[in-house]
Amino acid sequence: MLFGAGHWAGVAETAVGDRGARDYLAAHRDAITPVDCSDVAEPYDIDTEADLDRLE
């Protein structure tokens, strides 16, 4: 997820705990532009230490 500088303050205010920017994104759906990146990466997150094994 990439955020323009104009969104940083709002994201920082709402990004609490493990929810990240979820609430901010839900409130600003009109500002979201989906971009298909399926041809450049694997579809997984690195959220825990155990997830780091996927990087090898």
PDB file of N, CA, C and O in Angstrom, residues 1-53:
ATOM      1  N   MET A   1       0.853  -1.154   0.000  1.00  0.00           N
ATOM      2  CA  MET A   1       0.000   0.000   0.000  1.00  0.00           C
ATOM      3  C   MET A   1       0.905   1.224   0.000  1.00  0.00           C
ATOM      4  O   MET A   1       1.823   1.331   0.796  1.00  0.00           O
ATOM      5  N   LEU A   2       0.658   2.122  -0.902  1.00  0.00           N
ATOM      6  CA  LEU A   2       1.397   3.386  -0.952  1.00  0.00           C
ATOM      7  C   LEU A   2       0.442   4.517  -0.636  1.00  0.00           C
ATOM      8  O   LEU A   2      -0.684   4.543  -1.130  1.00  0.00           O
ATOM      9  N   PHE A   3       0.903   5.455   0.191  1.00  0.00           N
ATOM     10  CA  PHE A   3       0.104   6.618   0.563  1.00  0.00           C
ATOM     11  C   PHE A   3       0.850   7.878   0.167  1.00  0.00           C
ATOM     12  O   PHE A   3       2.022   8.029   0.493  1.00  0.00           O
ATOM     13  N   GLY A   4       0.156   8.796  -0.496  1.00  0.00           N
ATOM     14  CA  GLY A   4       0.745  10.089  -0.784  1.00  0.00           C
ATOM     15  C   GLY A   4       0.916  10.878   0.508  1.00  0.00           C
ATOM     16  O   GLY A   4       0.233  10.624   1.506  1.00  0.00           O
ATOM     17  N   ALA A   5       1.805  11.824   0.493  1.00  0.00           N
ATOM     18  CA  ALA A   5       2.124  12.597   1.698  1.00  0.00           C
ATOM     19  C   ALA A   5       0.894  13.268   2.303  1.00  0.00           C
ATOM     20  O   ALA A   5       0.825  13.451   3.520  1.00  0.00           O
ATOM     21  N   GLY A   6      -0.091  13.613   1.506  1.00  0.00           N
ATOM     22  CA  GLY A   6      -1.294  14.241   2.015  1.00  0.00           C
ATOM     23  C   GLY A   6      -2.137  13.333   2.897  1.00  0.00           C
ATOM     24  O   GLY A   6      -3.016  13.806   3.617  1.00  0.00           O
ATOM     25  N   HIS A   7      -1.870  12.048   2.866  1.00  0.00           N
ATOM     26  CA  HIS A   7      -2.625  11.079   3.665  1.00  0.00           C
ATOM     27  C   HIS A   7      -1.884  10.641   4.930  1.00  0.00           C
ATOM     28  O   HIS A   7      -2.461   9.999   5.801  1.00  0.00           O
ATOM     29  N   TRP A   8      -0.610  10.954   5.046  1.00  0.00           N
ATOM     30  CA  TRP A   8       0.207  10.424   6.140  1.00  0.00           C
ATOM     31  C   TRP A   8      -0.341  10.748   7.519  1.00  0.00           C
ATOM     32  O   TRP A   8      -0.380   9.891   8.394  1.00  0.00           O
ATOM     33  N   ALA A   9      -0.737  11.970   7.756  1.00  0.00           N
ATOM     34  CA  ALA A   9      -1.224  12.361   9.085  1.00  0.00           C
ATOM     35  C   ALA A   9      -2.487  11.574   9.440  1.00  0.00           C
ATOM     36  O   ALA A   9      -2.606  11.067  10.562  1.00  0.00           O
ATOM     37  N   GLY A  10      -3.405  11.445   8.508  1.00  0.00           N
ATOM     38  CA  GLY A  10      -4.631  10.691   8.762  1.00  0.00           C
ATOM     39  C   GLY A  10      -4.365   9.226   9.008  1.00  0.00           C
ATOM     40  O   GLY A  10      -4.968   8.608   9.891  1.00  0.00           O
ATOM     41  N   VAL A  11      -3.462   8.644   8.254  1.00  0.00           N
ATOM     42  CA  VAL A  11      -3.096   7.242   8.459  1.00  0.00           C
ATOM     43  C   VAL A  11      -2.456   7.073   9.828  1.00  0.00           C
ATOM     44  O   VAL A  11      -2.793   6.149  10.579  1.00  0.00           O
ATOM     45  N   ALA A  12      -1.552   7.959  10.192  1.00  0.00           N
ATOM     46  CA  ALA A  12      -0.863   7.861  11.485  1.00  0.00           C
ATOM     47  C   ALA A  12      -1.847   7.961  12.651  1.00  0.00           C
ATOM     48  O   ALA A  12      -1.673   7.291  13.670  1.00  0.00           O
ATOM     49  N   GLU A  13      -2.873   8.768  12.511  1.00  0.00           N
ATOM     50  CA  GLU A  13      -3.867   8.915  13.580  1.00  0.00           C
ATOM     51  C   GLU A  13      -4.696   7.654  13.780  1.00  0.00           C
ATOM     52  O   GLU A  13      -5.101   7.342  14.893  1.00  0.00           O
ATOM     53  N   THR A  14      -4.967   6.939  12.705  1.00  0.00           N
ATOM     54  CA  THR A  14      -5.866   5.793  12.795  1.00  0.00           C
ATOM     55  C   THR A  14      -5.163   4.450  12.807  1.00  0.00           C
ATOM     56  O   THR A  14      -5.794   3.436  13.101  1.00  0.00           O
ATOM     57  N   ALA A  15      -3.882   4.403  12.489  1.00  0.00           N
ATOM     58  CA  ALA A  15      -3.142   3.141  12.450  1.00  0.00           C
ATOM     59  C   ALA A  15      -2.751   2.738  13.867  1.00  0.00           C
ATOM     60  O   ALA A  15      -1.734   3.157  14.398  1.00  0.00           O
ATOM     61  N   VAL A  16      -3.598   1.920  14.482  1.00  0.00           N
ATOM     62  CA  VAL A  16      -3.388   1.505  15.871  1.00  0.00           C
ATOM     63  C   VAL A  16      -3.346  -0.020  15.943  1.00  0.00           C
ATOM     64  O   VAL A  16      -4.190  -0.699  15.340  1.00  0.00           O
ATOM     65  N   GLY A  17      -2.386  -0.551  16.679  1.00  0.00           N
ATOM     66  CA  GLY A  17      -2.309  -1.996  16.872  1.00  0.00           C
ATOM     67  C   GLY A  17      -2.089  -2.736  15.570  1.00  0.00           C
ATOM     68  O   GLY A  17      -1.421  -2.252  14.670  1.00  0.00           O
ATOM     69  N   ASP A  18      -2.679  -3.922  15.472  1.00  0.00           N
ATOM     70  CA  ASP A  18      -2.462  -4.739  14.279  1.00  0.00           C
ATOM     71  C   ASP A  18      -3.468  -4.446  13.168  1.00  0.00           C
ATOM     72  O   ASP A  18      -3.502  -5.129  12.163  1.00  0.00           O
ATOM     73  N   ARG A  19      -4.275  -3.417  13.329  1.00  0.00           N
ATOM     74  CA  ARG A  19      -5.252  -3.048  12.289  1.00  0.00           C
ATOM     75  C   ARG A  19      -4.617  -2.185  11.206  1.00  0.00           C
ATOM     76  O   ARG A  19      -5.195  -1.982  10.154  1.00  0.00           O
ATOM     77  N   GLY A  20      -3.456  -1.633  11.482  1.00  0.00           N
ATOM     78  CA  GLY A  20      -2.792  -0.812  10.484  1.00  0.00           C
ATOM     79  C   GLY A  20      -3.681   0.318  10.004  1.00  0.00           C
ATOM     80  O   GLY A  20      -4.365   0.970  10.785  1.00  0.00           O
ATOM     81  N   ALA A  21      -3.704   0.545   8.714  1.00  0.00           N
ATOM     82  CA  ALA A  21      -4.471   1.643   8.130  1.00  0.00           C
ATOM     83  C   ALA A  21      -5.868   1.211   7.695  1.00  0.00           C
ATOM     84  O   ALA A  21      -6.542   1.921   6.953  1.00  0.00           O
ATOM     85  N   ARG A  22      -6.331   0.056   8.149  1.00  0.00           N
ATOM     86  CA  ARG A  22      -7.631  -0.486   7.725  1.00  0.00           C
ATOM     87  C   ARG A  22      -8.771   0.514   7.897  1.00  0.00           C
ATOM     88  O   ARG A  22      -9.570   0.726   6.996  1.00  0.00           O
ATOM     89  N   ASP A  23      -8.865   1.151   9.064  1.00  0.00           N
ATOM     90  CA  ASP A  23      -9.953   2.104   9.313  1.00  0.00           C
ATOM     91  C   ASP A  23      -9.846   3.329   8.410  1.00  0.00           C
ATOM     92  O   ASP A  23     -10.850   3.836   7.908  1.00  0.00           O
ATOM     93  N   TYR A  24      -8.633   3.810   8.207  1.00  0.00           N
ATOM     94  CA  TYR A  24      -8.435   4.958   7.327  1.00  0.00           C
ATOM     95  C   TYR A  24      -8.856   4.612   5.903  1.00  0.00           C
ATOM     96  O   TYR A  24      -9.542   5.385   5.228  1.00  0.00           O
ATOM     97  N   LEU A  25      -8.454   3.451   5.436  1.00  0.00           N
ATOM     98  CA  LEU A  25      -8.803   3.028   4.087  1.00  0.00           C
ATOM     99  C   LEU A  25     -10.309   2.878   3.919  1.00  0.00           C
ATOM    100  O   LEU A  25     -10.867   3.259   2.890  1.00  0.00           O
ATOM    101  N   ALA A  26     -10.974   2.324   4.916  1.00  0.00           N
ATOM    102  CA  ALA A  26     -12.430   2.158   4.849  1.00  0.00           C
ATOM    103  C   ALA A  26     -13.134   3.508   4.755  1.00  0.00           C
ATOM    104  O   ALA A  26     -14.146   3.646   4.061  1.00  0.00           O
ATOM    105  N   ALA A  27     -12.588   4.516   5.416  1.00  0.00           N
ATOM    106  CA  ALA A  27     -13.197   5.847   5.415  1.00  0.00           C
ATOM    107  C   ALA A  27     -12.852   6.651   4.155  1.00  0.00           C
ATOM    108  O   ALA A  27     -13.465   7.686   3.901  1.00  0.00           O
ATOM    109  N   HIS A  28     -11.878   6.186   3.384  1.00  0.00           N
ATOM    110  CA  HIS A  28     -11.424   6.933   2.202  1.00  0.00           C
ATOM    111  C   HIS A  28     -11.397   6.050   0.955  1.00  0.00           C
ATOM    112  O   HIS A  28     -10.500   6.141   0.123  1.00  0.00           O
ATOM    113  N   ARG A  29     -12.408   5.230   0.808  1.00  0.00           N
ATOM    114  CA  ARG A  29     -12.469   4.305  -0.338  1.00  0.00           C
ATOM    115  C   ARG A  29     -12.368   5.030  -1.679  1.00  0.00           C
ATOM    116  O   ARG A  29     -11.829   4.488  -2.643  1.00  0.00           O
ATOM    117  N   ASP A  30     -12.860   6.255  -1.736  1.00  0.00           N
ATOM    118  CA  ASP A  30     -12.826   7.007  -2.994  1.00  0.00           C
ATOM    119  C   ASP A  30     -11.409   7.400  -3.409  1.00  0.00           C
ATOM    120  O   ASP A  30     -11.171   7.744  -4.565  1.00  0.00           O
ATOM    121  N   ALA A  31     -10.459   7.327  -2.492  1.00  0.00           N
ATOM    122  CA  ALA A  31      -9.076   7.709  -2.790  1.00  0.00           C
ATOM    123  C   ALA A  31      -8.203   6.497  -3.134  1.00  0.00           C
ATOM    124  O   ALA A  31      -7.016   6.655  -3.394  1.00  0.00           O
ATOM    125  N   ILE A  32      -8.794   5.310  -3.180  1.00  0.00           N
ATOM    126  CA  ILE A  32      -8.031   4.084  -3.428  1.00  0.00           C
ATOM    127  C   ILE A  32      -8.038   3.756  -4.915  1.00  0.00           C
ATOM    128  O   ILE A  32      -9.082   3.749  -5.557  1.00  0.00           O
ATOM    129  N   THR A  33      -6.864   3.498  -5.447  1.00  0.00           N
ATOM    130  CA  THR A  33      -6.719   3.059  -6.830  1.00  0.00           C
ATOM    131  C   THR A  33      -6.039   1.700  -6.820  1.00  0.00           C
ATOM    132  O   THR A  33      -4.833   1.608  -6.570  1.00  0.00           O
ATOM    133  N   PRO A  34      -6.788   0.618  -7.052  1.00  0.00           N
ATOM    134  CA  PRO A  34      -6.173  -0.711  -7.082  1.00  0.00           C
ATOM    135  C   PRO A  34      -5.208  -0.842  -8.258  1.00  0.00           C
ATOM    136  O   PRO A  34      -5.475  -0.338  -9.353  1.00  0.00           O
ATOM    137  N   VAL A  35      -4.098  -1.498  -8.013  1.00  0.00           N
ATOM    138  CA  VAL A  35      -3.103  -1.738  -9.050  1.00  0.00           C
ATOM    139  C   VAL A  35      -2.765  -3.220  -9.024  1.00  0.00           C
ATOM    140  O   VAL A  35      -2.359  -3.746  -7.987  1.00  0.00           O
ATOM    141  N   ASP A  36      -2.936  -3.899 -10.136  1.00  0.00           N
ATOM    142  CA  ASP A  36      -2.638  -5.328 -10.218  1.00  0.00           C
ATOM    143  C   ASP A  36      -1.124  -5.530 -10.226  1.00  0.00           C
ATOM    144  O   ASP A  36      -0.430  -5.045 -11.119  1.00  0.00           O
ATOM    145  N   CYS A  37      -0.640  -6.222  -9.224  1.00  0.00           N
ATOM    146  CA  CYS A  37       0.794  -6.516  -9.116  1.00  0.00           C
ATOM    147  C   CYS A  37       1.027  -8.022  -9.087  1.00  0.00           C
ATOM    148  O   CYS A  37       2.084  -8.478  -8.656  1.00  0.00           O
ATOM    149  N   SER A  38       0.046  -8.792  -9.523  1.00  0.00           N
ATOM    150  CA  SER A  38       0.138 -10.242  -9.422  1.00  0.00           C
ATOM    151  C   SER A  38       1.279 -10.824 -10.246  1.00  0.00           C
ATOM    152  O   SER A  38       1.722 -11.935  -9.990  1.00  0.00           O
ATOM    153  N   ASP A  39       1.771 -10.066 -11.195  1.00  0.00           N
ATOM    154  CA  ASP A  39       2.857 -10.582 -12.022  1.00  0.00           C
ATOM    155  C   ASP A  39       4.244 -10.261 -11.469  1.00  0.00           C
ATOM    156  O   ASP A  39       5.244 -10.659 -12.051  1.00  0.00           O
ATOM    157  N   VAL A  40       4.316  -9.585 -10.304  1.00  0.00           N
ATOM    158  CA  VAL A  40       5.631  -9.197  -9.786  1.00  0.00           C
ATOM    159  C   VAL A  40       5.928  -9.675  -8.373  1.00  0.00           C
ATOM    160  O   VAL A  40       7.023  -9.447  -7.871  1.00  0.00           O
ATOM    161  N   ALA A  41       4.977 -10.330  -7.730  1.00  0.00           N
ATOM    162  CA  ALA A  41       5.218 -10.729  -6.342  1.00  0.00           C
ATOM    163  C   ALA A  41       4.326 -11.899  -5.944  1.00  0.00           C
ATOM    164  O   ALA A  41       3.327 -12.176  -6.596  1.00  0.00           O
ATOM    165  N   GLU A  42       4.698 -12.542  -4.846  1.00  0.00           N
ATOM    166  CA  GLU A  42       3.883 -13.590  -4.257  1.00  0.00           C
ATOM    167  C   GLU A  42       2.835 -12.942  -3.355  1.00  0.00           C
ATOM    168  O   GLU A  42       3.127 -11.946  -2.686  1.00  0.00           O
ATOM    169  N   PRO A  43       1.628 -13.487  -3.296  1.00  0.00           N
ATOM    170  CA  PRO A  43       0.551 -12.868  -2.497  1.00  0.00           C
ATOM    171  C   PRO A  43       0.565 -13.281  -1.017  1.00  0.00           C
ATOM    172  O   PRO A  43      -0.277 -14.042  -0.567  1.00  0.00           O
ATOM    173  N   TYR A  44       1.524 -12.800  -0.261  1.00  0.00           N
ATOM    174  CA  TYR A  44       1.560 -13.071   1.173  1.00  0.00           C
ATOM    175  C   TYR A  44       2.126 -11.871   1.914  1.00  0.00           C
ATOM    176  O   TYR A  44       2.774 -11.005   1.324  1.00  0.00           O
ATOM    177  N   ASP A  45       1.851 -11.817   3.200  1.00  0.00           N
ATOM    178  CA  ASP A  45       2.358 -10.753   4.063  1.00  0.00           C
ATOM    179  C   ASP A  45       3.469 -11.304   4.938  1.00  0.00           C
ATOM    180  O   ASP A  45       3.504 -12.485   5.251  1.00  0.00           O
ATOM    181  N   ILE A  46       4.326 -10.433   5.373  1.00  0.00           N
ATOM    182  CA  ILE A  46       5.336 -10.772   6.377  1.00  0.00           C
ATOM    183  C   ILE A  46       4.908 -10.043   7.641  1.00  0.00           C
ATOM    184  O   ILE A  46       5.183  -8.860   7.825  1.00  0.00           O
ATOM    185  N   ASP A  47       4.160 -10.757   8.495  1.00  0.00           N
ATOM    186  CA  ASP A  47       3.615 -10.157   9.715  1.00  0.00           C
ATOM    187  C   ASP A  47       4.238 -10.716  10.991  1.00  0.00           C
ATOM    188  O   ASP A  47       4.141 -10.097  12.041  1.00  0.00           O
ATOM    189  N   THR A  48       4.820 -11.890  10.905  1.00  0.00           N
ATOM    190  CA  THR A  48       5.395 -12.512  12.100  1.00  0.00           C
ATOM    191  C   THR A  48       6.801 -13.005  11.783  1.00  0.00           C
ATOM    192  O   THR A  48       7.195 -13.096  10.615  1.00  0.00           O
ATOM    193  N   GLU A  49       7.525 -13.346  12.816  1.00  0.00           N
ATOM    194  CA  GLU A  49       8.869 -13.875  12.610  1.00  0.00           C
ATOM    195  C   GLU A  49       8.840 -15.154  11.780  1.00  0.00           C
ATOM    196  O   GLU A  49       9.694 -15.380  10.922  1.00  0.00           O
ATOM    197  N   ALA A  50       7.825 -15.998  12.005  1.00  0.00           N
ATOM    198  CA  ALA A  50       7.691 -17.238  11.242  1.00  0.00           C
ATOM    199  C   ALA A  50       7.493 -16.957   9.748  1.00  0.00           C
ATOM    200  O   ALA A  50       7.927 -17.744   8.899  1.00  0.00           O
ATOM    201  N   ASP A  51       6.870 -15.832   9.413  1.00  0.00           N
ATOM    202  CA  ASP A  51       6.642 -15.473   8.019  1.00  0.00           C
ATOM    203  C   ASP A  51       7.954 -15.164   7.277  1.00  0.00           C
ATOM    204  O   ASP A  51       7.997 -15.203   6.043  1.00  0.00           O
ATOM    205  N   LEU A  52       8.996 -14.861   8.009  1.00  0.00           N
ATOM    206  CA  LEU A  52      10.268 -14.519   7.384  1.00  0.00           C
ATOM    207  C   LEU A  52      10.830 -15.676   6.566  1.00  0.00           C
ATOM    208  O   LEU A  52      11.605 -15.460   5.629  1.00  0.00           O
ATOM    209  N   ASP A  53      10.430 -16.903   6.875  1.00  0.00           N
ATOM    210  CA  ASP A  53      10.890 -18.059   6.107  1.00  0.00           C
ATOM    211  C   ASP A  53      10.475 -17.951   4.647  1.00  0.00           C
ATOM    212  O   ASP A  53      11.128 -18.525   3.776  1.00  0.00           O
TER     213      ASP A  53
END
